[in-house]
C-alpha atoms as one frame of an Amber mdcrd trajectory, in Angstrom:
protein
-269.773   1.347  56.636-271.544   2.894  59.577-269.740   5.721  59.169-269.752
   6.125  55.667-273.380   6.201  55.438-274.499   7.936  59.011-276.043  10.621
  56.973-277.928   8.892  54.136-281.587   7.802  54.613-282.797   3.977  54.587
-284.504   4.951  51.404-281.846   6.159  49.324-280.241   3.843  46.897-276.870
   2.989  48.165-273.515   2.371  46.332-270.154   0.831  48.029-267.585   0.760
  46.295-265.026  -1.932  48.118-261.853  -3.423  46.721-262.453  -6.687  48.152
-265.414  -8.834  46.967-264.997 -11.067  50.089-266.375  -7.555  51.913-270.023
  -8.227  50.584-270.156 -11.580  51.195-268.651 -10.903  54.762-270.358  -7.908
  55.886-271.929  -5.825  53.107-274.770  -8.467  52.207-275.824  -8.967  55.992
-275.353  -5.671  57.414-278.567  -3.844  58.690-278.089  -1.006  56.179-279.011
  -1.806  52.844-276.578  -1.807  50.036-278.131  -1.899  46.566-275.225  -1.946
  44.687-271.328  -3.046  45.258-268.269  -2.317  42.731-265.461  -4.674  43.446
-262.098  -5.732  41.773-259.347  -7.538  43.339-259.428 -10.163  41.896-258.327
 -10.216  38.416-260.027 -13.560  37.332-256.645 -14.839  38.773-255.615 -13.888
  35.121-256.350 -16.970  33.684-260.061 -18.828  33.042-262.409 -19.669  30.169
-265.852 -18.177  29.483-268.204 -18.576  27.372-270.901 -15.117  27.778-274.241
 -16.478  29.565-272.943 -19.998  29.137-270.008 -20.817  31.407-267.433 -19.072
  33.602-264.437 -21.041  35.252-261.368 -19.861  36.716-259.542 -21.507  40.105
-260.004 -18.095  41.401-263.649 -19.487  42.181-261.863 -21.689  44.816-260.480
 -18.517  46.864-263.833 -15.918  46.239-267.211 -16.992  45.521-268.074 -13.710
  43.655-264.964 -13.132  41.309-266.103 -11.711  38.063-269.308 -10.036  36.423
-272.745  -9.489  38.440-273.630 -11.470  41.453-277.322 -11.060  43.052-278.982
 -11.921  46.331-282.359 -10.571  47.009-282.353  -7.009  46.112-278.386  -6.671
  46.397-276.027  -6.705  43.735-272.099  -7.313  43.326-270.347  -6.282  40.228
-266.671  -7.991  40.085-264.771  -6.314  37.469-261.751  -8.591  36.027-259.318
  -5.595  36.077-256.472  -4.127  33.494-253.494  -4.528  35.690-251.846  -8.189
  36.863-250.176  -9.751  39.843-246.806 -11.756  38.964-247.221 -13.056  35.735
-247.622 -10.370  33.450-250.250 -11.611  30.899-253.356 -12.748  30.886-254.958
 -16.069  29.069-258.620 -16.163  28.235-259.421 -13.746  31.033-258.775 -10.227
  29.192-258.209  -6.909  30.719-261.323  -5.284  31.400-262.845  -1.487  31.915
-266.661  -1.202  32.848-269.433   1.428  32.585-272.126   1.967  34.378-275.478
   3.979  33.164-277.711   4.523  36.185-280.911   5.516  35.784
């Protein structure tokens, strides 16, 4: 990170984009840089929960990451966790689809 961002000002907005959504909770969040904005996978909703939009959201992937899918905030930081397209072992998915996201920035 300190590295990545040795030229860019304390008052840009910031984007890191980090495979890993353990990385913001680890060291993104707290680090004396700030991050506005993280884009994450990794997880793949462990390719199996239930949701319900703006109601509920459970998968046992919430037992291994505490940001695993959608937007996350603390303070002025953000996560996004995107669910993914691809899978890990079992190849299927059940009531955690495949999924692509876009961003408008403005």
């Amino acid at each position: 990170l300190k590295k990545a961002t040795s030229d860019v000002k304390p008052e840009d907005f910031k984007i890191v984009m980090s495979h890993d959504p353990s990385h913001w909770e680890n060291e993104i969040k707290n680090h004396d840089t700030h991050y506005h904005l993280t884009l994450s996978g990794h997880t793949h909703g462990l390719q199996f929960g239930i949701e319900i939009p703006g109601w509920f959201k459970w998968s046992p992937v919430q037992w291994v990451y505490k940001q695993w899918a959608g937007l996350y905030q603390e303070g002025e930081q953000q996560i996004y966790v995107n669910r993914g397209y691809g899978y890990l072992g079992y190849p299927g998915r059940v009531g955690m689809p495949p999924e692509i996201s876009i961003f408008t920035l403005s």
